[in-house]
XYZ file of C-alpha atoms in Angstrom:
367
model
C 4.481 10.485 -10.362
C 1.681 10.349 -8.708
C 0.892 13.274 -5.364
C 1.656 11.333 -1.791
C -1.708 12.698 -0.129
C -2.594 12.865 3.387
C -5.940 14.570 3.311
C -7.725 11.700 1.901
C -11.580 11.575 2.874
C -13.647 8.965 3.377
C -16.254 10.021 0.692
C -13.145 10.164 -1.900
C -11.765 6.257 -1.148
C -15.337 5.309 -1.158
C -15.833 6.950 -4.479
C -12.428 4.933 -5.609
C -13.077 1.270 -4.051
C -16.488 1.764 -5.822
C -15.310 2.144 -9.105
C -15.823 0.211 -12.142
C -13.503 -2.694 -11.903
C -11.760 -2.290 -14.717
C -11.552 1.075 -13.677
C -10.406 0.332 -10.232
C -7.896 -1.887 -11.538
C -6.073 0.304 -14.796
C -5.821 3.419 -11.832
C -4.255 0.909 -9.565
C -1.645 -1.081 -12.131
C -0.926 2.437 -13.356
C -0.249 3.750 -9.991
C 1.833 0.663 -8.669
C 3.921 0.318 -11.886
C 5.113 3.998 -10.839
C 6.613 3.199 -7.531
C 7.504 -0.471 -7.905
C 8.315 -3.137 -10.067
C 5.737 -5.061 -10.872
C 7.417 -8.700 -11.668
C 8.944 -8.047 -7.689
C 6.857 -9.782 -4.550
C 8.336 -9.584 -1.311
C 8.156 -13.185 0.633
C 8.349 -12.881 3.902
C 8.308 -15.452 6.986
C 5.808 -14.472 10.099
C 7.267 -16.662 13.241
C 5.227 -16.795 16.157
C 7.602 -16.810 19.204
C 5.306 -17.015 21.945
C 1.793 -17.941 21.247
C -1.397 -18.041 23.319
C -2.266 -16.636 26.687
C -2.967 -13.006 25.517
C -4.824 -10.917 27.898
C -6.218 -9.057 25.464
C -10.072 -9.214 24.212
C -9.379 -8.799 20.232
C -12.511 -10.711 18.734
C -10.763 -11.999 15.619
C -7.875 -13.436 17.437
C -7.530 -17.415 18.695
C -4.391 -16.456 20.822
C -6.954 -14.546 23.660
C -6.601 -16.467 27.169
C -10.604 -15.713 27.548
C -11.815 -17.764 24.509
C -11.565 -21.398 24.209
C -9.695 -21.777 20.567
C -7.340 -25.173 21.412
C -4.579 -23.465 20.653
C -1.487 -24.755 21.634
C 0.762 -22.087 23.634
C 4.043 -21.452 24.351
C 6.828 -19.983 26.229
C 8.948 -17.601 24.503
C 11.388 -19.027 21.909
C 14.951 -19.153 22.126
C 17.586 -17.450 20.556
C 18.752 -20.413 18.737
C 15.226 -21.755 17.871
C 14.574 -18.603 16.101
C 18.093 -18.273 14.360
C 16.724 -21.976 12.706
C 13.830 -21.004 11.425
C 15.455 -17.428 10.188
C 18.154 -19.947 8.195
C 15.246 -22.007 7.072
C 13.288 -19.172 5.506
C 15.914 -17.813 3.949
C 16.506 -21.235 2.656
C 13.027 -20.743 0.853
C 13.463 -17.659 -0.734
C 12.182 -15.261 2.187
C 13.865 -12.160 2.974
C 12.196 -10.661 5.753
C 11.372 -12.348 9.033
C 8.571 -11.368 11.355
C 8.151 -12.338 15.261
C 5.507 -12.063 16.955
C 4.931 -12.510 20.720
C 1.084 -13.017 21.947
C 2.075 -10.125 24.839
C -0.433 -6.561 24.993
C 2.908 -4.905 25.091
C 6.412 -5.370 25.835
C 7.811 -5.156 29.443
C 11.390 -4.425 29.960
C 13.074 -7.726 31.149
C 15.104 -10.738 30.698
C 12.083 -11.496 27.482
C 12.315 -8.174 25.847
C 16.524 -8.700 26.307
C 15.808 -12.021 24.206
C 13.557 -10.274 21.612
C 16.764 -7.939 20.839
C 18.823 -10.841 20.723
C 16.794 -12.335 18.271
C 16.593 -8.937 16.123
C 20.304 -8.747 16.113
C 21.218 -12.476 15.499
C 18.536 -12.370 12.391
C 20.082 -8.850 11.123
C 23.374 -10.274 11.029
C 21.688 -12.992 8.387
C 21.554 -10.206 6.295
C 17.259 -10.392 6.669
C 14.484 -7.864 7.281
C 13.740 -7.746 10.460
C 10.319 -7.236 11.468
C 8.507 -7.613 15.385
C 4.712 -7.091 16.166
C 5.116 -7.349 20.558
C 1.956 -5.474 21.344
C 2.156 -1.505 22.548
C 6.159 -0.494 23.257
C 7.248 2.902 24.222
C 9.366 5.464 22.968
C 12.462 3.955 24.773
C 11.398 0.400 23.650
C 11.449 1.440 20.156
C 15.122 2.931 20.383
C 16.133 -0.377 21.921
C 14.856 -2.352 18.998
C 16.378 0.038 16.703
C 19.954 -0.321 18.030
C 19.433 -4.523 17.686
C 19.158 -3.478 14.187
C 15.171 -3.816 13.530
C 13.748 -3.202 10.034
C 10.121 -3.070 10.842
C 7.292 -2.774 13.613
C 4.106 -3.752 12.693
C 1.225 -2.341 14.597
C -1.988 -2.678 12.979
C -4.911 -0.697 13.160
C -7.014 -3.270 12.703
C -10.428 -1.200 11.164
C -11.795 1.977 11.209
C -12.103 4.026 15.121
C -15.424 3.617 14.643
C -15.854 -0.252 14.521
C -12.805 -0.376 16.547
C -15.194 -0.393 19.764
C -16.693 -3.783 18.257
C -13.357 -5.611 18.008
C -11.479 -4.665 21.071
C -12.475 -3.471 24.370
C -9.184 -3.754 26.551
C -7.070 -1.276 24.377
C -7.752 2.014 23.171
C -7.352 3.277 19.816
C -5.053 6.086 20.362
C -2.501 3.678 22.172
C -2.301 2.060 18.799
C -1.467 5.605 16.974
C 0.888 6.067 19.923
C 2.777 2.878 19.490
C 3.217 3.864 15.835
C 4.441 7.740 17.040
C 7.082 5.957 18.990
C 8.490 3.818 16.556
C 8.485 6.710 14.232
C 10.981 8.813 16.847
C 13.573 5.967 15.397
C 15.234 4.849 11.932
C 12.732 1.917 12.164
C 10.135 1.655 9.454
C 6.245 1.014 10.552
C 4.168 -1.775 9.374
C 0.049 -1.012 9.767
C -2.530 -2.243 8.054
C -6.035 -4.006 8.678
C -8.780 -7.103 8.563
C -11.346 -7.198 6.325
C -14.677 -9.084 7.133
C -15.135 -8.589 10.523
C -18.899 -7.661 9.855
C -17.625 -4.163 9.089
C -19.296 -1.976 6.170
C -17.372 -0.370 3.631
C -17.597 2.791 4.856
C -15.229 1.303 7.702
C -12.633 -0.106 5.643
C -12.373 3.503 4.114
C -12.033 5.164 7.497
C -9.099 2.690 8.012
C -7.325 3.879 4.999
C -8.268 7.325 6.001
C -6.162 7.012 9.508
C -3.105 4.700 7.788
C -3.010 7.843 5.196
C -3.141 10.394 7.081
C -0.010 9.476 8.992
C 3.423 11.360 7.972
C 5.117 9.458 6.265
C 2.531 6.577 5.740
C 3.524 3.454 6.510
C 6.080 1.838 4.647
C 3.940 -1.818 4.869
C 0.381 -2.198 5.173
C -1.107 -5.492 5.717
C -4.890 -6.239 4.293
C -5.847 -9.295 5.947
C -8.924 -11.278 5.474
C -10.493 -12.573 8.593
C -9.938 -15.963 8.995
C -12.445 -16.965 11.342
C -11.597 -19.542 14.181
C -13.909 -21.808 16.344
C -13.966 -20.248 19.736
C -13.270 -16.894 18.885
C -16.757 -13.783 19.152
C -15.924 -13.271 15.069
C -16.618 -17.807 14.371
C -19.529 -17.077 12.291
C -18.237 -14.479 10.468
C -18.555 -15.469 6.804
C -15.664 -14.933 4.641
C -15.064 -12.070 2.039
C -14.975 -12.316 -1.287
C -12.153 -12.403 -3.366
C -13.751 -9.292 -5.459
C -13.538 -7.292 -2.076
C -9.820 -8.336 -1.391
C -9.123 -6.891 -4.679
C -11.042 -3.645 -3.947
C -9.531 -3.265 -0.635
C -6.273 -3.808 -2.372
C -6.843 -1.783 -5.548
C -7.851 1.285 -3.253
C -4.858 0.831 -0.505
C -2.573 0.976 -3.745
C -4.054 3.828 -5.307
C -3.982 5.944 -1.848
C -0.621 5.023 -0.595
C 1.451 4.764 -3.351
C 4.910 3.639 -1.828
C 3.633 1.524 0.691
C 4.348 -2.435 0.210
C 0.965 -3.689 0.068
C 0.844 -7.224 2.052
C -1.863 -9.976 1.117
C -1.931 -11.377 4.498
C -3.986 -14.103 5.858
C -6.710 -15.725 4.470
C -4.594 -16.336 1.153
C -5.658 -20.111 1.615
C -8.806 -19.674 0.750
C -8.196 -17.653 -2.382
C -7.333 -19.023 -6.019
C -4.715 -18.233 -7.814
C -6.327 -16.049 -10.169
C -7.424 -14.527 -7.798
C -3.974 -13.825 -6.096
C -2.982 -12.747 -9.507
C -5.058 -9.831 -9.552
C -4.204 -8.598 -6.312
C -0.567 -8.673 -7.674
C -1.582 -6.595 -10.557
C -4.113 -4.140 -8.067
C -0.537 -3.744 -5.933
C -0.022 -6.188 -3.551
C 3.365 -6.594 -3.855
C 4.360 -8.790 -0.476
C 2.755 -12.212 0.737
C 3.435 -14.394 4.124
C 4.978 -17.721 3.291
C 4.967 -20.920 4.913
C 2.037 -23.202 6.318
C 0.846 -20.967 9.072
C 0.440 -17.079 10.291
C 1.100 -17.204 13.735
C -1.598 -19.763 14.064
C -4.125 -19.657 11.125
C -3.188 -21.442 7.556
C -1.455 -20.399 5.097
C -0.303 -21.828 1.880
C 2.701 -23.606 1.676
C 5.678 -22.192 0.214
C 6.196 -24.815 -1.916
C 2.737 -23.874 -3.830
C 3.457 -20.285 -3.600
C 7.305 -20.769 -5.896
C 5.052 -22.528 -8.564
C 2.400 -19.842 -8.452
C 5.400 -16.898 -8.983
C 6.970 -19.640 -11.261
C 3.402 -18.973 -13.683
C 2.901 -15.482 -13.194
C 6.694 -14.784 -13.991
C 6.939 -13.332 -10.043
C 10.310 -13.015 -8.733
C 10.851 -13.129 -5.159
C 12.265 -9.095 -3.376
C 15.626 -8.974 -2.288
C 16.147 -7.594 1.585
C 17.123 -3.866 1.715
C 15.695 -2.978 -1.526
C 13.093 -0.009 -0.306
C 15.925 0.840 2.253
C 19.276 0.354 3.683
C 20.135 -2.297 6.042
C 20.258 -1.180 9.694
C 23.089 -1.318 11.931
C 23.728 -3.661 15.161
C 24.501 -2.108 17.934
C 25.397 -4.784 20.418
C 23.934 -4.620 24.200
C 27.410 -3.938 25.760
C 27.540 -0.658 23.200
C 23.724 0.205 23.529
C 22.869 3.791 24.365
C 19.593 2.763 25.816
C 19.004 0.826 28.605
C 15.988 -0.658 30.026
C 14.213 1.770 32.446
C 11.781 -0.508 33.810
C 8.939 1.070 32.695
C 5.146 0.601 33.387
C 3.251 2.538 31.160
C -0.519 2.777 31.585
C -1.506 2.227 28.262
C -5.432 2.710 28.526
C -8.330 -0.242 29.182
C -11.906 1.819 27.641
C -13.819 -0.197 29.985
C -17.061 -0.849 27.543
C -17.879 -3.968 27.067
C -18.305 -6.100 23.639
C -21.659 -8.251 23.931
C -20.177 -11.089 21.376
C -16.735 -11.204 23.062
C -18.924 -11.276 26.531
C -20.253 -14.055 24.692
C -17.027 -16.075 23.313
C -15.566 -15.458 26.739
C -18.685 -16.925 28.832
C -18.556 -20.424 26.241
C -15.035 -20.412 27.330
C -15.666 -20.807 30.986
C -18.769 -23.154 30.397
C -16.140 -26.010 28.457
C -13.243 -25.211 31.487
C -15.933 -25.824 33.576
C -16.827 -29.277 32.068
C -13.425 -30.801 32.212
């Protein structure tokens, strides 16, 4: 089998996302057909359980309080709203369920206590469980892991380089920090990226760099394309092509062997050939139903009759490991500690978000 590296440079990705495509593609299928079954997808559900009002400054994202983006917020969800849509995704052939909560990161508290009541009432459905909350700490992450959480995802988001032109109010490091906590636990880490955020190549391979480099690498990595929203710094951002998803795909495969590769968002503006050839560069998860957190995304429906064609069948839970146990909060070793971490704010500023954030006050203003 192919070497797990973690010395990967830049130069070498570039030198592999560059190649040939056929090239590109035969290294990749090789690779992937190694570590994975290639007639397997995962399907998983992302469930947005509190949406809007971020503080953050992210320039790709719509759920930002400072940009103007018509999104429609909300409070957290219940316990029982959530258990719903768990039954209905698993109901439609998903079998891992992600949640995630528009916060910068979690603070311990009668929310948080409702997040873990979610992770254990969706474990008990016999699904992955998977959360994306923003930074958490060390005791955080043992708290999830006792509900009986599968995954965290965390992303990266680009290269630490053109990290500086995304985000402004969080520092890279707190995002390799996150991930360090979560790996102190049995829960598994989900990090990937966007694509087409006006970033050059050379960026994309500096992401891969970083997600390689960890030990292990993460079990999931997402490669999103930017879906670019009205309101948001990143709205004229034009979209990628479908020959640089592949690429970007192709090359995550072929430097992270085990990882689940997830085709993320943007999937509604790609054909289906074109989702085929991820499949067969390594992407071997997709989102399902008609949003991701609050962008499109095709409907399930469409995505049975496009595994239907390509002879796809859908991942069972628990297949790349073993299902955790719930601990219930009367039995939990860890208890909230009331913490108030001070994750860092850089303190530069971002002309385009300046920007977004400036149009935002001008159409408050107006009504």
């Amino acid at each position: 089998m192919s070497i797990i590296r973690h010395d990967w440079t830049k130069q070498e990705i570039l030198d592999i996302y560059n190649l040939p495509l056929m090239d590109l593609l035969y290294k990749a299928a090789t690779i992937h057909r190694e570590y994975h079954d290639p007639n397997v997808v995962q399907v998983s559900t992302l469930l947005s359980i509190k949406t809007g009002g971020c503080p953050e400054d992210c320039g790709y994202c719509p759920q930002a309080a400072r940009y103007h983006t018509d999104i429609e917020g909300n409070d957290l969800m219940s316990v029982q709203q959530v258990k719903a849509q768990a039954l209905r995704a698993k109901a439609s052939g998903s079998s891992r369920v992600c949640m995630g909560a528009a916060w910068r990161n979690v603070k311990d508290g009668p929310e948080f206590d409702n997040v873990l009541e979610m992770v254990r009432t969706i474990n008990k459905l016999e699904m992955e469980v998977c959360c994306t909350l923003g930074m958490i700490t060390e005791n955080q992450a043992q708290r999830l892991a006792e509900a009986g959480l599968y995954a965290y995802n965390h992303n990266l988001d680009t290269s630490e380089e053109y990290y500086k032109e995304v985000i402004s109010t969080r520092g890279y490091e707190d995002r390799l920090q996150t991930i360090d906590n979560v790996r102190k636990t049995n829960v598994t880490v989900c990090s990937g990226g966007i694509i087409g955020m006006g970033e050059e190549v050379e960026d994309r391979a500096g992401m891969l760099v970083a997600l390689a480099k960890l030990s292990p690498q993460p079990e999931s990595v997402p490669i999103n394309s930017l879906v670019a929203v009205e309101g948001t710094p990143m709205e004229e951002e034009k979209p990628v092509s479908m020959w640089d998803m592949i690429r970007m795909v192709a090359t995550t495969r072929i430097v992270m062997p085990k990882t689940q590769v997830r085709l993320s968002a943007g999937r509604t503006e790609m054909s289906r050939e074109g989702q085929a050839m991820c499949f067969f560069a390594g992407a071997n998860s997709i989102f399902a139903g008609d949003k991701l957190l609050t962008t499109p995304n095709p409907d399930v429906n469409e995505d049975m009759e496009m595994f239907k064609l390509l002879g796809l069948n859908p991942q069972k839970p628990f297949v790349k490991k073993a299902q955790p146990e719930t601990i219930e909060a009367a039995d939990s070793k860890f208890e909230s500690l009331g913490e108030k971490p001070k994750w860092s704010r850089p303190g530069h500023s971002i002309e385009r978000n300046e920007i977004a954030k400036e149009k935002a006050k001008g159409i408050a203003a107006d009504k």
